[in-house]
Amino acid sequence: MSTKYIFVTGGVTSSLGKGIISASLAKLLQARGYSVTIQKLDPYINVDPGTLNPYEHGECFVTDDGAETDLDLGHYERFLNTPTSQANNVTTGKVYQTVINKERKGDYLGKTVQVIPHITDEIKRSITRLGNLGTYDVVITEIGGTVGDIESLPYIEAVRQFRYEQGPGNSLVIHLTLIPYLSAAGELKTKPTQHSVKTLQSQGIQPDILVCRSEYHLSEGQKKKIALFCNINDDSVIESLDAETIYDVPLMMQEQKLDTVVLNKLNLERRDEPDLTTWNEFLKRYKNPKRTVRIALVGKYVELPDAYKSIQEGLVHAGVANEAAIDVVSIHSEELNDENVHTALEGMQGIIVAPGFGRRGIEGKISAIRYAREQRIPFFGICLGMQCSVIEFARNVLHLEGANSSEMDENTPHPVIDMMEEQKAIKNLGGTMRLGAYTCEIKDETLAHGVYGRTEISERHRHRYEFNNAYLEQFDSAGMKGTGINPETGLVEIVEIPDHPFFFGVQFHPEYRSTVANPHPAFVNFIGAVVKEQEAVVVE
Ligand code: GLN
C-alpha cells in the first residue's frame, strides 16, 4: 500500500490544538491497525527550537536521535507510543539551510534559487521523507502557524503542489478553526471560519474536513451552513469542544466519526472499530483516582505551564499508574531561599526540581533540595535538578564551601558539576549539547535498579555539564551514590541517597519517554514512594 498523506492546517487563531487533533486522529487510525506517524512543519526561521527560550515556545522536546523539536512531538509520542526523529520536525530555518548549502555546493547549476520552486521542492522532500521509509500507511503533517500568515505561504503552496502531484484520494487537508461565541448576541459565529477557508481557497487549497473548536455544541443547522459556505461535505464538519483532558480528544473525535470520514476520503478500508482498550482503561483510572498527592514542581519557568509539558504529562501517567490524582504546585525557584523554604514547601508530599539553564533561580532550587533531603520528602531531580542536588550535597554534607557547577560560577573552588571535555571547544549554541539517547548501566541493589528492574537502560539527554568524577569517592563515602553510569565515558547519570525514602537525581530526561501506554518507571516509582509515605502517615 502506498503512503497516504493528511495535512492539518489552522485558521482564525493560533493555539487551537492542532497537535492534539493530529495526535488524536493518528491514535484512532493506529487503533484500527494502521501504522501512522506525525510530523510538524514550523514556519519560523530558527533552525530548531533548541535556542528558543521556553517563554517563547514552551518546552523543547528531544528525540532519540538527538533532534531538539517542538513540544507537539511530545504529544505525538505520548499518544502513539512510537518514537519520532529528526525528520518529524522541520522548520523554515532548516529548509533554507539545506537549500543554501546546496547552492553553495553548486547543486543548482547556475540557476536563480527561488522560493518557488526550490524552497517548495525542499518542503515537499521533507513531507515525503517519512512516507518514503515504507513503514507508514499514513503520514500526518501538521503545518504550524495560522493560514494567512506571510511565513506559512510557501508551506501551503508546497501542499497544493504535492496534492496535485499525488492525485485525488491520496491526501487530504483538515482545517482546524475557531467558532467564537458572542455572549452579547448569544450566538456562535461562523464568519471567521468562512473567511479562513476562503483564504485557504485563494491559496489553491480546498480543505476536505473542518474541525471547529467551539465552547458550545454546533447545531445541525450551523454545521450545514458551514458546510455549504465552505464547500465541505455535511459529514465532514466536525465539532471539537473543550475537553476535560487532552486524552479525551481521541474519543470525542471518534464519536464525531472523524476517523471514518478520513478513511473514506483516502479510500482506505475501515477495518474493525478502533481497539482503544488500553486507552479507555487509562482514562477510567485517570478519572477515578483513589487518592490525591501534592507535588511541588520547582523551576524558573513556572508561569508558563507548557515550559515543563513533558514533566507534567509524565506526572499524569505516573498518577494513573498509582491511582492517584496529582496536584502539581508550581513553585518559582527565584523566590525560594533557606529561610522561607519551610513555609513555601509545607504540605508538599514530593518535590521535583526541574531542568534549566543559567544561574537565575539556582540557589532556590538548592534550598528546595536541602529541605527535601533533610525533611525526608521524596525528591526527583531532573538534569539541572540532579546537578543542583549534587551541589547541595557538596555544600551541606561534604562542607565543600562555594561548591557549584562551573556553568553558574566559573571560578568555583569546587566544580562538582563541570563542563564535559568535548564541550569545551564548542562556541555555537545551536544543536551542540549532548543530545539524544545514550546507554546507562545500573548498579545492582540500588534504588535505580528497583526503579528500572534492569541493568541497562537508554535515556535521552540535553545538557553540557556533568557530575565531576574527581569528587565521586567523597560523595560515595558520605552517602550520595552514583548508581547509573555511562559505560563508554564513565559519566555519572544517576545519583541517589540510599538513606532516604526516595532521593533520585537523573542527568537525563526521563519525561521525554513517558507515554500513556508506557508510563515512565522513574515517575511511577517517585509517585509510588509519595503514596507509600502518605499511607505510612495515615497509619500512624
Ligand atoms: N544547564 C545544565 C547543563 O547544560 C542542565 C541542562 C538541563 O537541565 N537540560 O548541563
Coordinates of C-alpha atoms and ligand atoms in Angstrom, one line a residue:
M1 CA 0.0 0.0 0.0
S2 CA 1.4 3.4 -0.9
T3 CA 1.5 6.0 1.9
K4 CA -1.4 8.4 2.3
Y5 CA -0.9 11.9 3.5
I6 CA -3.0 14.1 5.7
F7 CA -2.3 17.8 6.2
V8 CA -3.6 19.7 9.2
T9 CA -3.8 23.5 8.9
G10 CA -5.1 26.1 11.3
G11 CA -7.2 29.1 10.8
V12 CA -8.7 32.2 12.7
T13 CA -6.3 32.0 15.7
S14 CA -3.3 30.0 16.9
S15 CA -3.4 27.7 20.0
L16 CA -6.5 25.8 18.8
G17 CA -4.8 22.5 19.4
K18 CA -3.7 21.2 16.0
G19 CA -1.1 19.0 17.7
I20 CA -3.8 17.3 19.9
I21 CA -6.2 16.9 16.9
S22 CA -3.4 15.4 14.8
A23 CA -2.3 13.1 17.6
S24 CA -5.9 12.0 18.3
L25 CA -6.6 11.2 14.7
A26 CA -3.4 9.3 14.5
K27 CA -4.4 7.4 17.6
L28 CA -7.7 6.4 16.1
L29 CA -6.1 5.2 12.8
Q30 CA -3.3 3.4 14.8
A31 CA -6.0 1.7 16.9
R32 CA -7.5 0.3 13.6
G33 CA -4.2 -1.3 12.8
Y34 CA -2.7 1.4 10.5
S35 CA 0.9 2.5 11.1
V36 CA 0.9 6.2 11.4
T37 CA 3.4 9.0 12.1
I38 CA 3.0 12.7 12.6
Q39 CA 5.4 15.4 11.6
K40 CA 5.3 19.1 12.2
L41 CA 6.4 21.8 9.8
D42 CA 7.2 25.1 11.7
P43 CA 7.3 28.3 9.7
Y44 CA 9.9 30.1 11.9
I45 CA 13.4 30.8 10.9
N46 CA 15.2 29.2 13.9
V47 CA 16.8 26.0 12.5
D48 CA 15.3 24.2 15.5
P49 CA 13.6 25.4 18.7
G50 CA 16.7 24.4 20.8
T51 CA 17.9 28.0 21.1
L52 CA 14.4 29.3 22.0
N53 CA 13.7 30.5 25.5
P54 CA 10.9 28.3 26.9
Y55 CA 8.9 31.5 27.4
E56 CA 8.7 31.9 23.6
H57 CA 7.6 28.4 22.6
G58 CA 7.3 26.2 25.7
E59 CA 9.4 23.1 26.3
C60 CA 11.9 21.9 23.8
F61 CA 11.3 18.2 23.2
V62 CA 14.2 15.8 22.4
T63 CA 14.0 12.7 20.2
D64 CA 16.2 9.5 20.4
D65 CA 18.3 10.7 17.5
G66 CA 19.0 14.0 19.2
A67 CA 16.7 16.4 17.5
E68 CA 15.6 19.4 19.5
T69 CA 12.0 19.8 18.5
D70 CA 8.6 21.4 19.0
L71 CA 6.7 20.2 22.1
D72 CA 3.9 18.8 19.9
L73 CA 6.3 15.9 19.1
G74 CA 5.9 15.0 22.8
H75 CA 2.1 14.7 22.3
Y76 CA 2.6 12.6 19.2
E77 CA 4.9 10.2 21.2
R78 CA 2.7 10.1 24.3
F79 CA -0.4 9.3 22.2
L80 CA 1.1 6.9 19.8
N81 CA 3.8 5.3 21.9
T82 CA 6.2 5.3 18.9
P83 CA 9.3 7.4 18.7
T84 CA 9.7 10.4 16.5
S85 CA 13.0 11.5 14.9
Q86 CA 14.8 14.4 13.2
A87 CA 12.5 14.0 10.2
N88 CA 9.4 14.7 12.3
N89 CA 10.1 18.4 12.8
V90 CA 11.2 20.7 10.1
T91 CA 11.4 24.5 10.3
T92 CA 11.8 27.2 7.7
G93 CA 15.3 27.7 9.0
K94 CA 16.2 24.1 8.3
V95 CA 14.6 24.2 4.8
Y96 CA 16.6 27.4 3.9
Q97 CA 19.8 26.0 5.5
T98 CA 19.5 22.9 3.3
V99 CA 18.8 24.9 0.1
I100 CA 21.6 27.4 0.8
N101 CA 24.1 24.6 1.5
K102 CA 23.1 23.1 -1.9
E103 CA 23.5 26.4 -3.6
R104 CA 27.0 26.9 -2.1
K105 CA 27.9 23.4 -3.3
G106 CA 26.8 24.4 -6.8
D107 CA 24.0 21.9 -7.0
Y108 CA 21.6 24.3 -8.8
L109 CA 23.9 24.6 -11.8
G110 CA 23.8 28.3 -12.2
K111 CA 20.0 28.7 -11.8
T112 CA 18.5 31.5 -9.8
V113 CA 17.5 30.0 -6.5
Q114 CA 13.9 31.0 -5.6
V115 CA 11.1 30.3 -3.1
I116 CA 9.2 28.6 -5.9
P117 CA 10.4 26.0 -6.9
H118 CA 13.5 25.5 -4.7
I119 CA 12.1 26.2 -1.2
T120 CA 8.7 24.5 -2.0
D121 CA 10.6 21.5 -3.5
E122 CA 12.6 21.1 -0.3
I123 CA 9.4 21.3 1.7
K124 CA 7.9 18.6 -0.4
R125 CA 11.0 16.5 0.2
S126 CA 10.5 17.0 3.9
I127 CA 6.9 15.8 3.6
T128 CA 7.8 12.6 1.7
R129 CA 10.9 11.7 3.7
L130 CA 8.9 9.8 6.3
G131 CA 6.5 8.3 3.7
N132 CA 9.4 7.0 1.6
L133 CA 10.7 4.9 4.5
G134 CA 8.0 2.5 3.6
T135 CA 7.0 1.8 7.2
Y136 CA 4.0 4.1 7.4
D137 CA 0.5 3.7 5.9
V138 CA -0.4 7.3 6.8
V139 CA 1.8 10.4 7.4
I140 CA 0.1 13.3 9.1
T141 CA 1.7 16.6 8.6
E142 CA 0.8 19.5 10.9
I143 CA 1.6 22.9 9.4
G144 CA 2.4 25.3 12.3
G145 CA 1.1 28.9 12.4
T146 CA -2.2 30.2 11.0
V147 CA -3.4 30.3 7.4
G148 CA -2.9 33.8 6.1
D149 CA 0.4 34.3 7.8
I150 CA 3.1 35.5 5.4
E151 CA 5.6 32.9 6.6
S152 CA 3.3 29.9 6.1
L153 CA 2.7 30.7 2.4
P154 CA 5.5 28.5 1.0
Y155 CA 4.1 25.6 3.0
I156 CA 0.6 26.0 1.8
E157 CA 1.9 26.3 -1.8
A158 CA 4.0 23.1 -1.3
V159 CA 0.9 21.3 0.0
R160 CA -1.0 22.5 -3.1
Q161 CA 1.6 21.2 -5.5
F162 CA 2.0 18.0 -3.5
R163 CA -1.7 17.2 -3.7
Y164 CA -1.8 17.9 -7.4
E165 CA 1.1 15.6 -8.0
Q166 CA -0.3 12.8 -5.8
G167 CA -3.7 12.9 -7.5
P168 CA -7.1 12.5 -5.8
G169 CA -7.7 10.0 -3.0
N170 CA -4.1 10.0 -1.8
S171 CA -4.1 13.0 0.5
L172 CA -6.5 15.3 2.3
V173 CA -6.5 18.6 4.2
I174 CA -8.1 19.1 7.6
H175 CA -8.5 22.7 8.6
L176 CA -8.9 23.5 12.2
T177 CA -10.8 26.7 13.0
L178 CA -12.5 28.5 15.8
I179 CA -16.2 29.2 16.1
P180 CA -16.4 32.0 18.6
Y181 CA -19.4 32.6 20.9
L182 CA -20.5 36.2 21.2
S183 CA -22.2 36.4 24.6
A184 CA -23.8 39.8 23.8
A185 CA -25.6 38.3 20.8
G186 CA -25.9 34.9 22.5
E187 CA -24.7 33.3 19.3
L188 CA -21.9 31.1 17.8
K189 CA -20.3 32.9 14.8
T190 CA -19.3 31.0 11.7
K191 CA -18.0 34.0 9.7
P192 CA -14.3 33.9 10.8
T193 CA -14.3 30.2 9.7
Q194 CA -15.8 31.1 6.3
H195 CA -13.1 33.8 5.9
S196 CA -10.3 31.5 6.9
V197 CA -11.5 28.8 4.4
K198 CA -11.7 31.5 1.7
T199 CA -8.1 32.4 2.4
L200 CA -7.0 28.8 2.1
Q201 CA -9.0 28.5 -1.2
S202 CA -7.4 31.7 -2.5
Q203 CA -4.1 29.9 -2.0
G204 CA -5.3 27.0 -4.1
I205 CA -6.4 24.6 -1.4
Q206 CA -9.9 23.3 -0.8
P207 CA -10.0 21.7 2.7
D208 CA -11.7 18.3 2.9
I209 CA -12.6 18.4 6.5
L210 CA -13.2 21.2 9.0
V211 CA -12.6 20.6 12.7
C212 CA -14.3 23.5 14.5
R213 CA -13.1 24.4 18.0
S214 CA -16.1 25.8 20.0
E215 CA -17.2 26.3 23.6
Y216 CA -20.7 25.2 22.7
H217 CA -22.3 22.5 20.6
L218 CA -22.9 23.4 16.9
S219 CA -26.5 22.7 15.8
E220 CA -27.1 20.6 12.7
G221 CA -28.2 23.9 11.0
Q222 CA -25.0 25.6 11.8
K223 CA -22.9 22.6 10.6
K224 CA -24.9 22.6 7.4
K225 CA -24.4 26.3 6.9
I226 CA -20.6 26.0 7.4
A227 CA -20.6 23.0 5.0
L228 CA -22.5 25.0 2.4
F229 CA -20.4 28.1 2.6
C230 CA -17.1 26.4 2.8
N231 CA -17.7 23.7 0.2
I232 CA -17.4 20.8 2.6
N233 CA -19.4 17.6 2.8
D234 CA -22.0 17.6 5.5
D235 CA -20.4 14.7 7.4
S236 CA -17.0 16.5 7.3
V237 CA -17.8 19.4 9.6
I238 CA -16.6 18.1 13.0
E239 CA -17.0 20.0 16.2
S240 CA -14.3 20.0 18.8
L241 CA -15.5 21.1 22.2
D242 CA -13.2 22.0 25.1
A243 CA -12.2 18.7 26.7
E244 CA -11.7 17.9 30.4
T245 CA -8.4 16.3 29.5
I246 CA -6.4 16.1 26.2
Y247 CA -6.7 12.3 26.5
D248 CA -10.5 12.6 25.9
V249 CA -10.0 14.1 22.5
P250 CA -9.5 10.8 20.5
L251 CA -12.8 9.6 21.9
M252 CA -14.5 12.9 21.1
M253 CA -13.2 12.7 17.5
Q254 CA -14.3 9.0 17.3
E255 CA -17.8 10.0 18.4
Q256 CA -17.9 12.5 15.6
K257 CA -16.6 9.8 13.2
L258 CA -13.5 11.8 12.1
D259 CA -11.6 8.6 11.6
T260 CA -14.2 7.0 9.3
V261 CA -14.6 10.2 7.3
V262 CA -10.8 10.3 6.8
L263 CA -10.6 6.6 5.8
N264 CA -13.4 7.0 3.2
K265 CA -11.8 10.1 1.7
L266 CA -8.4 8.3 1.4
N267 CA -10.0 5.1 0.0
L268 CA -8.7 3.1 2.9
E269 CA -10.6 0.1 4.3
R270 CA -12.4 0.8 7.5
R271 CA -11.2 -2.5 9.1
D272 CA -12.5 -3.1 12.6
E273 CA -13.6 -0.4 15.0
P274 CA -10.5 1.1 16.8
D275 CA -9.2 -1.0 19.7
L276 CA -9.0 1.5 22.5
T277 CA -9.0 -0.9 25.4
T278 CA -5.7 0.4 27.0
W279 CA -6.7 4.0 26.3
N280 CA -10.1 3.6 27.9
E281 CA -8.6 1.8 30.9
F282 CA -6.2 4.7 31.3
L283 CA -9.0 7.3 31.2
K284 CA -11.1 5.4 33.6
R285 CA -8.3 5.3 36.2
Y286 CA -7.4 8.9 35.5
K287 CA -11.0 10.0 36.2
N288 CA -11.5 7.8 39.3
P289 CA -8.4 8.3 41.5
K290 CA -8.3 6.8 44.9
R291 CA -6.2 9.5 46.5
T292 CA -4.6 12.9 45.8
V293 CA -0.9 13.7 46.3
R294 CA 0.6 17.2 46.2
I295 CA 3.8 17.6 44.3
A296 CA 5.9 20.7 44.2
L297 CA 7.4 21.4 40.8
V298 CA 10.3 23.8 41.4
G299 CA 11.5 25.6 38.4
K300 CA 12.1 29.0 36.9
Y301 CA 9.7 29.0 34.0
V302 CA 6.6 28.1 36.1
E303 CA 4.5 31.0 34.8
L304 CA 4.1 29.1 31.6
P305 CA 2.6 25.6 32.0
D306 CA 4.0 24.5 28.6
A307 CA 7.6 25.0 29.7
Y308 CA 7.5 21.7 31.6
K309 CA 4.9 20.0 29.4
S310 CA 6.5 16.5 29.3
I311 CA 7.1 16.5 33.1
Q312 CA 3.5 17.5 33.7
E313 CA 2.3 14.7 31.4
G314 CA 4.8 12.2 32.9
L315 CA 3.2 13.0 36.3
V316 CA -0.3 12.4 34.9
H317 CA 0.8 9.0 33.6
A318 CA 2.5 8.1 36.9
G319 CA -0.6 9.3 38.8
V320 CA -2.8 7.0 36.8
A321 CA -0.4 4.1 37.4
N322 CA -0.7 4.7 41.1
E323 CA -4.4 5.5 41.0
A324 CA -3.6 9.0 42.4
A325 CA -4.6 12.4 41.3
I326 CA -1.7 14.7 41.2
D327 CA -2.0 18.2 42.5
V328 CA 1.1 19.9 40.9
V329 CA 2.0 23.1 42.7
S330 CA 4.4 25.2 40.6
I331 CA 7.0 27.0 42.7
H332 CA 9.2 29.7 41.4
S333 CA 12.8 28.8 42.3
E334 CA 13.8 32.5 42.3
E335 CA 11.5 33.2 45.3
L336 CA 12.9 30.4 47.4
N337 CA 15.7 30.5 50.0
D338 CA 16.8 28.7 53.1
E339 CA 14.7 31.0 55.3
N340 CA 11.3 30.7 53.5
V341 CA 11.6 27.2 52.1
H342 CA 9.8 25.6 55.1
T343 CA 6.7 27.7 54.6
A344 CA 6.8 27.6 50.9
L345 CA 7.1 23.8 50.7
E346 CA 5.0 22.9 53.7
G347 CA 2.4 20.2 52.9
M348 CA 4.3 19.1 49.7
Q349 CA 4.4 15.3 49.6
G350 CA 7.0 15.1 46.9
I351 CA 9.4 17.6 45.3
I352 CA 10.6 17.7 41.7
V353 CA 13.4 20.1 40.7
A354 CA 13.2 20.9 37.0
P355 CA 15.7 21.1 34.3
G356 CA 17.1 24.5 33.2
F357 CA 20.0 26.7 32.1
G358 CA 21.9 29.5 33.7
R359 CA 22.3 31.0 37.1
R360 CA 18.9 32.5 37.7
G361 CA 16.9 30.7 40.3
I362 CA 19.6 28.1 41.1
E363 CA 20.0 28.9 44.8
G364 CA 16.2 28.5 45.3
K365 CA 16.5 25.0 43.8
I366 CA 19.3 24.1 46.1
S367 CA 17.3 25.3 49.1
A368 CA 14.3 23.1 48.0
I369 CA 16.6 20.1 47.7
R370 CA 18.1 20.7 51.1
Y371 CA 14.6 20.8 52.5
A372 CA 13.7 17.5 50.7
R373 CA 16.8 15.8 51.8
E374 CA 16.6 16.9 55.5
Q375 CA 12.9 16.5 55.9
R376 CA 13.0 13.1 54.1
I377 CA 10.5 14.1 51.4
P378 CA 10.6 12.1 48.2
F379 CA 12.7 14.0 45.7
F380 CA 13.2 13.7 42.0
G381 CA 15.8 15.9 40.3
I382 CA 15.9 16.1 36.5
C383 CA 19.0 17.3 34.7
L384 CA 19.7 20.7 36.3
G385 CA 17.6 19.4 39.2
M386 CA 20.1 16.5 39.6
Q387 CA 23.1 18.8 39.2
C388 CA 21.6 21.0 42.0
S389 CA 21.3 18.0 44.3
V390 CA 25.0 17.3 43.8
I391 CA 25.8 20.9 44.6
E392 CA 23.6 20.9 47.7
F393 CA 25.2 17.7 49.0
A394 CA 28.7 19.1 48.3
R395 CA 28.0 22.2 50.3
N396 CA 25.9 21.0 53.2
V397 CA 27.1 17.4 53.7
L398 CA 30.7 17.4 52.4
H399 CA 31.2 21.0 53.5
L400 CA 32.9 22.0 50.3
E401 CA 32.4 25.7 50.6
G402 CA 31.5 27.5 47.5
A403 CA 30.8 24.2 45.6
N404 CA 29.0 24.9 42.4
S405 CA 28.6 24.0 38.8
S406 CA 31.1 25.8 36.5
E407 CA 28.0 26.9 34.5
M408 CA 27.0 29.1 37.4
D409 CA 30.4 30.1 38.8
E410 CA 33.4 29.7 36.5
N411 CA 35.8 30.3 39.5
T412 CA 34.2 27.9 42.0
P413 CA 36.8 26.2 44.2
H414 CA 34.8 23.0 43.9
P415 CA 33.3 22.5 40.4
V416 CA 31.4 19.4 41.4
I417 CA 29.5 19.8 38.2
D418 CA 31.8 20.7 35.3
M419 CA 31.7 21.1 31.6
M420 CA 32.3 17.9 29.6
E421 CA 35.7 17.8 27.9
E422 CA 34.2 17.6 24.4
Q423 CA 32.1 20.7 25.0
K424 CA 34.9 23.0 25.9
A425 CA 36.0 24.0 22.4
I426 CA 32.4 24.5 21.1
K427 CA 31.3 28.0 20.6
N428 CA 27.9 27.8 18.8
L429 CA 24.8 27.3 21.0
G430 CA 22.5 25.6 18.4
G431 CA 22.4 21.8 18.4
T432 CA 25.8 21.4 20.2
M433 CA 24.7 19.9 23.5
R434 CA 25.0 16.3 24.4
L435 CA 21.7 15.3 22.7
G436 CA 19.6 12.2 22.3
A437 CA 19.7 8.7 23.6
Y438 CA 22.7 7.2 25.4
T439 CA 23.1 3.9 27.3
C440 CA 23.4 3.9 31.0
E441 CA 24.4 0.9 33.2
I442 CA 22.7 0.5 36.5
K443 CA 24.3 -1.0 39.6
D444 CA 22.6 -3.9 41.4
E445 CA 20.8 -3.5 44.6
T446 CA 20.2 0.2 44.2
L447 CA 17.1 2.4 44.0
A448 CA 17.9 2.9 40.3
H449 CA 17.7 -0.9 39.9
G450 CA 14.5 -1.1 41.8
V451 CA 13.0 1.7 39.6
Y452 CA 14.0 0.2 36.2
G453 CA 14.2 -3.5 37.1
R454 CA 17.1 -3.7 34.6
T455 CA 20.8 -3.1 34.5
E456 CA 20.9 -1.4 31.1
I457 CA 18.7 1.5 30.1
S458 CA 18.7 4.1 27.4
E459 CA 17.6 7.7 28.1
R460 CA 17.6 11.0 26.3
H461 CA 19.9 13.8 27.1
R462 CA 20.2 17.6 26.6
H463 CA 23.0 19.2 28.6
R464 CA 26.6 20.4 28.5
Y465 CA 27.6 19.8 32.1
E466 CA 28.2 16.6 34.1
F467 CA 29.0 15.3 37.5
N468 CA 32.7 15.8 38.1
N469 CA 34.2 12.3 38.7
A470 CA 37.1 13.7 40.7
Y471 CA 34.6 14.0 43.6
L472 CA 32.9 10.7 43.2
E473 CA 34.6 8.9 46.0
Q474 CA 33.9 11.7 48.5
F475 CA 30.2 11.6 47.6
D476 CA 30.1 7.9 47.7
S477 CA 31.5 7.6 51.2
A478 CA 29.3 10.3 52.6
G479 CA 26.1 8.7 51.3
M480 CA 25.3 10.0 47.8
K481 CA 25.9 7.3 45.3
G482 CA 26.4 7.3 41.6
T483 CA 24.3 4.3 40.6
G484 CA 23.9 4.8 36.9
I485 CA 27.0 5.2 34.7
N486 CA 27.5 5.7 31.0
P487 CA 29.5 2.6 30.1
E488 CA 31.5 4.4 27.4
T489 CA 32.5 7.6 29.1
G490 CA 32.2 6.6 32.8
L491 CA 30.0 9.7 33.3
V492 CA 27.5 9.6 36.3
E493 CA 23.9 9.6 35.0
I494 CA 22.0 8.8 38.2
V495 CA 22.7 9.8 41.8
E496 CA 20.7 8.6 44.8
I497 CA 20.8 8.7 48.6
P498 CA 20.1 5.2 50.0
D499 CA 19.3 6.5 53.4
H500 CA 16.2 8.4 52.4
P501 CA 12.6 7.4 51.4
F502 CA 13.3 8.4 47.8
F503 CA 16.1 10.7 46.7
F504 CA 16.7 10.2 42.9
G505 CA 18.6 12.6 40.5
V506 CA 19.0 11.9 36.8
Q507 CA 21.3 13.7 34.4
F508 CA 19.0 12.7 31.5
H509 CA 15.3 13.5 30.8
P510 CA 13.0 10.6 31.6
E511 CA 10.0 12.8 30.9
Y512 CA 10.6 12.5 27.1
R513 CA 9.9 8.8 27.3
S514 CA 6.7 8.6 29.3
T515 CA 3.6 7.7 27.3
V516 CA 0.0 6.7 28.0
A517 CA 0.8 3.1 27.2
N518 CA 4.2 3.1 28.9
P519 CA 4.3 5.4 31.9
H520 CA 8.0 6.1 32.8
P521 CA 9.2 3.9 35.7
A522 CA 11.1 6.8 37.3
F523 CA 7.9 8.9 37.5
V524 CA 5.8 5.9 38.6
N525 CA 8.2 5.0 41.4
F526 CA 8.6 8.5 42.5
I527 CA 4.8 8.9 42.9
G528 CA 4.7 5.3 44.3
A529 CA 7.1 6.5 47.0
V530 CA 5.0 9.5 47.7
V531 CA 1.9 7.4 48.1
K532 CA 3.7 5.0 50.4
E533 CA 4.9 7.9 52.6
Q534 CA 1.3 9.2 52.6
E535 CA -0.1 5.9 53.7
A536 CA 2.5 5.5 56.4
V537 CA 1.4 8.8 57.8
V538 CA -2.3 7.8 57.8
V539 CA -1.5 4.5 59.6
E540 CA 0.4 6.4 62.3
Ligands
GLN1 N1 22.3 23.6 32.3 C1 22.6 22.3 32.6 C2 23.6 21.7 31.5 O1 23.7 22.2 30.4 C3 21.4 21.4 32.7 C4 20.6 21.3 31.4 C5 19.2 20.8 31.6 O2 18.6 20.9 32.7 N2 18.6 20.4 30.5 O3 24.3 20.7 31.8

